[in-house]
CSV table of C-alpha atoms and ligand atoms in Angstrom, one decimal:
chain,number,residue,atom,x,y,z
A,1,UNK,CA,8.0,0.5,5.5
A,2,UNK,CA,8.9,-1.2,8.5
A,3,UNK,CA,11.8,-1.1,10.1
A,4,UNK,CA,12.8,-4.9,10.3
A,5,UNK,CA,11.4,-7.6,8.1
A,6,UNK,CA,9.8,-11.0,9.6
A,7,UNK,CA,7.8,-8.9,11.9
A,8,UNK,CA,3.9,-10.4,12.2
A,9,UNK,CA,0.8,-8.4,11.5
A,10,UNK,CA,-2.6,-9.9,12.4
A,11,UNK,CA,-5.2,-8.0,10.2
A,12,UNK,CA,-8.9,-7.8,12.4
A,13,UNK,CA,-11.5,-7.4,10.2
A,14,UNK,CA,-15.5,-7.3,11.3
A,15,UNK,CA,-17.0,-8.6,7.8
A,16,UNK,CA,-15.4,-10.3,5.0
A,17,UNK,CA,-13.7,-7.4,2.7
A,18,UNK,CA,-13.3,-4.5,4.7
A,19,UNK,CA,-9.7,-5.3,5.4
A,20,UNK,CA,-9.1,-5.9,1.4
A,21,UNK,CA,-10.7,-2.1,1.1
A,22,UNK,CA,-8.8,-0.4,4.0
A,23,UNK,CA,-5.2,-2.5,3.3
A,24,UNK,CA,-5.7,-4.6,0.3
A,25,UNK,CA,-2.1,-3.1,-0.8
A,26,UNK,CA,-0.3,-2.4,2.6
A,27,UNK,CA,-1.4,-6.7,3.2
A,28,UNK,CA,0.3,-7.7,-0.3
A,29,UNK,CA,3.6,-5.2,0.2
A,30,UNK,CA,3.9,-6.1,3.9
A,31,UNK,CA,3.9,-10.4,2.3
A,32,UNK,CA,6.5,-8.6,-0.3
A,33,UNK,CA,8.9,-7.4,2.0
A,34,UNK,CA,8.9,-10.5,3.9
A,35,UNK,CA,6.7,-10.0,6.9
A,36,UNK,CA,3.9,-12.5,7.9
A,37,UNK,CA,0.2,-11.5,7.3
A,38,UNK,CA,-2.5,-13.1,8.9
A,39,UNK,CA,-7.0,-12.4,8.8
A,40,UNK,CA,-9.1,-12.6,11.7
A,41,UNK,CA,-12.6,-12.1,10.2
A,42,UNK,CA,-14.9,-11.0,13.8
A,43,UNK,CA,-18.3,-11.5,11.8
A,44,UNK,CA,-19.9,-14.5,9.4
A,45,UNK,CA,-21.1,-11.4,7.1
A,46,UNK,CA,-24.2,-13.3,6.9
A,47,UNK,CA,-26.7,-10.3,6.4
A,48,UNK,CA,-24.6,-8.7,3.4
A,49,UNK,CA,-27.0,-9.6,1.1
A,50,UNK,CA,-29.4,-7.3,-0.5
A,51,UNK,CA,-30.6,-10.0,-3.1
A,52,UNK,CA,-34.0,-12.5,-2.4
A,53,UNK,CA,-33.2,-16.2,-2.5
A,54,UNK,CA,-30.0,-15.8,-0.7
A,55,UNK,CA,-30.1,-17.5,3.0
A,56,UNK,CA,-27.9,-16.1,5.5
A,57,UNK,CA,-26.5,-19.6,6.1
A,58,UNK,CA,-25.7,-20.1,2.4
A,59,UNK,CA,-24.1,-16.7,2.3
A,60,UNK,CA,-22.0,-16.9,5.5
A,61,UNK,CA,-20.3,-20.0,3.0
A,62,UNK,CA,-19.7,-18.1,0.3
A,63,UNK,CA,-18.7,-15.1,2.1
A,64,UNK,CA,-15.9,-17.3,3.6
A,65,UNK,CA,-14.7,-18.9,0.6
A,66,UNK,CA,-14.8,-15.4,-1.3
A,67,UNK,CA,-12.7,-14.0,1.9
A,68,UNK,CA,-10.2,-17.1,1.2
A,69,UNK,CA,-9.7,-16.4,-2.3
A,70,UNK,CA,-9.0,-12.8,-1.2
A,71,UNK,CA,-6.1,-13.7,1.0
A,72,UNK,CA,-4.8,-15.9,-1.6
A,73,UNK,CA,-4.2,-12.8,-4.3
A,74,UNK,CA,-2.4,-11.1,-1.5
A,75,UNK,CA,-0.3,-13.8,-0.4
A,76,UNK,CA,-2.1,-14.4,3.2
A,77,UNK,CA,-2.1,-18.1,4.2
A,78,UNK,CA,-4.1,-17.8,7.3
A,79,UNK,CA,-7.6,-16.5,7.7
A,80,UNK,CA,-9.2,-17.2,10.7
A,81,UNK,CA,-13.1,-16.6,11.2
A,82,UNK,CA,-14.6,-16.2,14.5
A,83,UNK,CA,-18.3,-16.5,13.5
A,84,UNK,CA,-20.1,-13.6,15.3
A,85,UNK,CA,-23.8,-12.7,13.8
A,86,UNK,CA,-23.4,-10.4,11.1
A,87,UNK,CA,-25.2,-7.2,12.4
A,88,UNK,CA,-25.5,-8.1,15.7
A,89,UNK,CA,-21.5,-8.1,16.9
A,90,UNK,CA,-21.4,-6.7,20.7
A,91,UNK,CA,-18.2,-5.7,22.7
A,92,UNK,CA,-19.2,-7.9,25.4
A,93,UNK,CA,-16.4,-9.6,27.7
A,94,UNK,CA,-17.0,-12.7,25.7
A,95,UNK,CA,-16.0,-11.3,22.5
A,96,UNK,CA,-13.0,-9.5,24.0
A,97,UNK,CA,-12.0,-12.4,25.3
A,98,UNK,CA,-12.2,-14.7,21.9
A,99,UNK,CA,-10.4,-11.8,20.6
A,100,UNK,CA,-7.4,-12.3,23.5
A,101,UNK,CA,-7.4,-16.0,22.9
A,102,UNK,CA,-6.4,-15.4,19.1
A,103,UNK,CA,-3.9,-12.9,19.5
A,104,UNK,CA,-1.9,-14.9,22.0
A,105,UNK,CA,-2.5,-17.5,20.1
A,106,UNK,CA,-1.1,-15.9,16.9
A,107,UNK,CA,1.2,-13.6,18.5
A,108,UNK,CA,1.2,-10.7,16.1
A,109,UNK,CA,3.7,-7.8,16.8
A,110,UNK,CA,1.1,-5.7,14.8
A,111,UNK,CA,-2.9,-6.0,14.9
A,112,UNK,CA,-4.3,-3.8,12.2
A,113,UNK,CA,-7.9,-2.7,13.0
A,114,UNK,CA,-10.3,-0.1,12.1
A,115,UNK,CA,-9.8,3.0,14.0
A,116,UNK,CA,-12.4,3.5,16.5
A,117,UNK,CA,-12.3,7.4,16.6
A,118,UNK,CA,-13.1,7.6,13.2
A,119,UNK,CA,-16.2,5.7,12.9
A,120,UNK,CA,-18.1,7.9,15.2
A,121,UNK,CA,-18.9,10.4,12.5
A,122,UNK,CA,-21.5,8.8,10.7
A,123,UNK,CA,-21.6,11.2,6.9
A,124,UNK,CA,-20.3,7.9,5.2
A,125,UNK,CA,-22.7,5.0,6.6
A,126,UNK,CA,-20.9,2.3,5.6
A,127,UNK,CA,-18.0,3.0,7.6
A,128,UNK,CA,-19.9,4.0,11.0
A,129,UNK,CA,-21.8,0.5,10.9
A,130,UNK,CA,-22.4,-0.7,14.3
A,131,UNK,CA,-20.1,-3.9,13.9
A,132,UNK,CA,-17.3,-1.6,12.5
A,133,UNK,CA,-17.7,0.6,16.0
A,134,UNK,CA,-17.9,-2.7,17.8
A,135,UNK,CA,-15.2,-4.2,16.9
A,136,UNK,CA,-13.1,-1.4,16.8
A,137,UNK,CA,-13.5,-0.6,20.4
A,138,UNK,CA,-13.7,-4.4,21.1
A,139,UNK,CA,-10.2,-4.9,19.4
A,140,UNK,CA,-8.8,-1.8,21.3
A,141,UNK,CA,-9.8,-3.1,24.8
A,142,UNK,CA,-8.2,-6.4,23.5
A,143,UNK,CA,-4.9,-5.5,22.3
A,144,UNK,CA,-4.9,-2.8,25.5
A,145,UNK,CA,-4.1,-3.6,28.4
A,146,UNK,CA,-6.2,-7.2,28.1
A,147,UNK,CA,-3.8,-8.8,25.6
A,148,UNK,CA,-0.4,-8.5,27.8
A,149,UNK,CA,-1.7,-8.5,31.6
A,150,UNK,CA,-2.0,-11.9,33.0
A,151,UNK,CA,-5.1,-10.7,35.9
A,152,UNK,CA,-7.2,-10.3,32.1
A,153,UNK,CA,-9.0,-13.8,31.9
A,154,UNK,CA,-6.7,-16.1,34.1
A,155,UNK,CA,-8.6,-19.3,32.9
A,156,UNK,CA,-6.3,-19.0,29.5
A,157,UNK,CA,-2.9,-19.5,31.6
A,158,UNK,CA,-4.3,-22.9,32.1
A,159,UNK,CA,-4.4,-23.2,28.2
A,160,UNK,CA,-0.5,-21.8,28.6
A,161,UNK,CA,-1.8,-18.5,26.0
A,162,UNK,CA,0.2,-16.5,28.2
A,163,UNK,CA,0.7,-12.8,27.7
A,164,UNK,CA,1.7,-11.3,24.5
A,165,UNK,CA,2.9,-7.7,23.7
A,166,UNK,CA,1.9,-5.8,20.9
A,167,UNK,CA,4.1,-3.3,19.4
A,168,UNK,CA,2.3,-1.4,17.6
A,169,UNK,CA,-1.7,-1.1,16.0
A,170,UNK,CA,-2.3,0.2,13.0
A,171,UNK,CA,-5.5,2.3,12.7
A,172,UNK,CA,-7.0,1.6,9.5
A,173,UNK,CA,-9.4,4.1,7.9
A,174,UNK,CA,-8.3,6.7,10.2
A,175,UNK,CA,-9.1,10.2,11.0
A,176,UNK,CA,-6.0,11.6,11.2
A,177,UNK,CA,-3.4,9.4,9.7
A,178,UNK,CA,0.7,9.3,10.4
A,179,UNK,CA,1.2,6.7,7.8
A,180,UNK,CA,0.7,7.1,4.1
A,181,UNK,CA,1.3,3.1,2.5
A,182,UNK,CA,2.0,4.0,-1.2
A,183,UNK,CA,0.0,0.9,-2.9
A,184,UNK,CA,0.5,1.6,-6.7
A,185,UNK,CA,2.5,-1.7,-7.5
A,186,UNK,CA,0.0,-3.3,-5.7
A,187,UNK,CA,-3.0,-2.3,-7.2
A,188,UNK,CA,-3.5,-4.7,-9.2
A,189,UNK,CA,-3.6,-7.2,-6.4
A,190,UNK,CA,-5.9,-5.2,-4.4
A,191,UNK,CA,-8.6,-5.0,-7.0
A,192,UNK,CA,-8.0,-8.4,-7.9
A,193,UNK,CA,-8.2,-9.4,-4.1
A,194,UNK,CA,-11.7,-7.2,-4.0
A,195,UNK,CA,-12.5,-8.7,-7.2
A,196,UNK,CA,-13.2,-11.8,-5.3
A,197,UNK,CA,-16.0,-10.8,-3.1
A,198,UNK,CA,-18.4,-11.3,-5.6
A,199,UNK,CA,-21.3,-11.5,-3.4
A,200,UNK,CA,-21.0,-7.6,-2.9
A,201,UNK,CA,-19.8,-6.1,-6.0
A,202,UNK,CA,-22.9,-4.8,-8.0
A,203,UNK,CA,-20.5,-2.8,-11.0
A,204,UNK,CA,-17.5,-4.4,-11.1
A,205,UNK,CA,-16.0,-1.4,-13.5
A,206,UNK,CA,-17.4,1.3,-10.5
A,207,UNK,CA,-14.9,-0.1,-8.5
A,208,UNK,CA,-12.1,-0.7,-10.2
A,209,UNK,CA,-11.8,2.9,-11.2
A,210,UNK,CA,-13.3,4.0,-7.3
A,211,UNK,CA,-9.8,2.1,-6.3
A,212,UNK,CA,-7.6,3.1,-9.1
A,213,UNK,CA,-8.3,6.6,-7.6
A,214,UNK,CA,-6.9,5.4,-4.3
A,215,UNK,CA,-2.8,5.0,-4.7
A,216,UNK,CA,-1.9,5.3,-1.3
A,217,UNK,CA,-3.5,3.8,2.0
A,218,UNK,CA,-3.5,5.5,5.2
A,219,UNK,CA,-2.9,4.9,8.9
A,220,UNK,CA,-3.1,6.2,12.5
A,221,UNK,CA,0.1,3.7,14.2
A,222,UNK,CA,-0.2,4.0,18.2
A,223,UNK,CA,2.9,2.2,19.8
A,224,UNK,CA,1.8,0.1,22.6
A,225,UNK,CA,5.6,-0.6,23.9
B,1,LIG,ZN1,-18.0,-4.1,7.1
């Protein structure tokens, strides 16, 4: 795994769940081995609803609590939610910029994030939706050069978020990976962890053995440093 241990990995995610798919088991080993793990959830997953009587405000609730209980199997403390419209995220500068704000606020030394080159594909549409490429790109521009170059929105000096390096992303979902995560001591937390999104699992047994099938996660690591 990583080299030294305390190091601290933010986890950007744009709905509830996708990060407990992509890293459900690399999150609960990385808490294991004595690193900090935090969740920045971009979207209120407030459309993930295929069911009639469900309101998109009521859902963005439950969505949040499910993505709680999520980050409580693995051992995360901190899950942040930014709010954005589920469905209609945009890389605009004001995203990119809420996006800065958190990471020098949290100071990760790693930001996981979906890897943008992959999503462009589109033969599996749940992984090429548009607030997965969104965010993806919108995290990239973030992390570089935005993140650790003080000319990138000066008005946050004044809120003393100065800039912040980041080693390291890790591409999650990736097209070609470099890193293989072996997860099989974690599984159990993973599918518990996915377990809790209740709102989206139609056959609970489908995905259990969909993940059991799964024993390793993979990732594309780019050093930033
Ligand atoms: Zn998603």
């Amino acid at each position: 795994m990583y080299n030294t241990n305390m190091k601290r990995f933010l986890v950007i995610s744009p709905h509830p769940d996708d990060l407990d798919f992509a890293c459900g088991g690399t999150m609960a080993k990385l808490i294991q081995e004595g690193n900090k793990v935090e969740q920045l959830i971009v979207s209120d997953g407030s459309k993930g609803s295929h069911a009639i009587g469900i309101d998109g405000k009521r859902l963005k609730t439950i969505r949040q609590k499910e993505q709680r209980a999520a980050a409580k199997v693995l051992g995360v403390k901190n899950v942040y939610f930014l709010g954005e419209i589920d469905g209609e995220v945009e890389n605009t500068k004001k995203l990119r910029k809420k996006l800065v704000e958190m990471i020098r606020t949290i100071k990760p030394d790693v930001v996981m994030s979906f890897d943008p080159g992959a999503l462009h594909r589109f033969d599996f549409p749940p992984r090429s939706h548009r607030d997965h490429r969104q965010v993806a790109e919108a995290v990239f521009d973030a992390v570089y050069p935005a993140v650790g170059n003080r000319s990138f929105f000066p008005e946050l000096l004044k809120k003393k978020l100065f800039p912040h390096t980041v080693e390291e992303v890790w591409f999650f979902a990736p097209e070609k990976p470099n890193k293989l995560v072996d997860i099989k001591k974690f599984m159990d937390k993973k599918i518990k962890a996915l377990l809790s999104h209740k709102s989206q699992i139609k056959d609970p047994n489908a995905l259990i053995s969909r993940i059991q099938k799964m024993p390793r996660e993979t990732f594309r690591v780019v050093k930033l440093t």
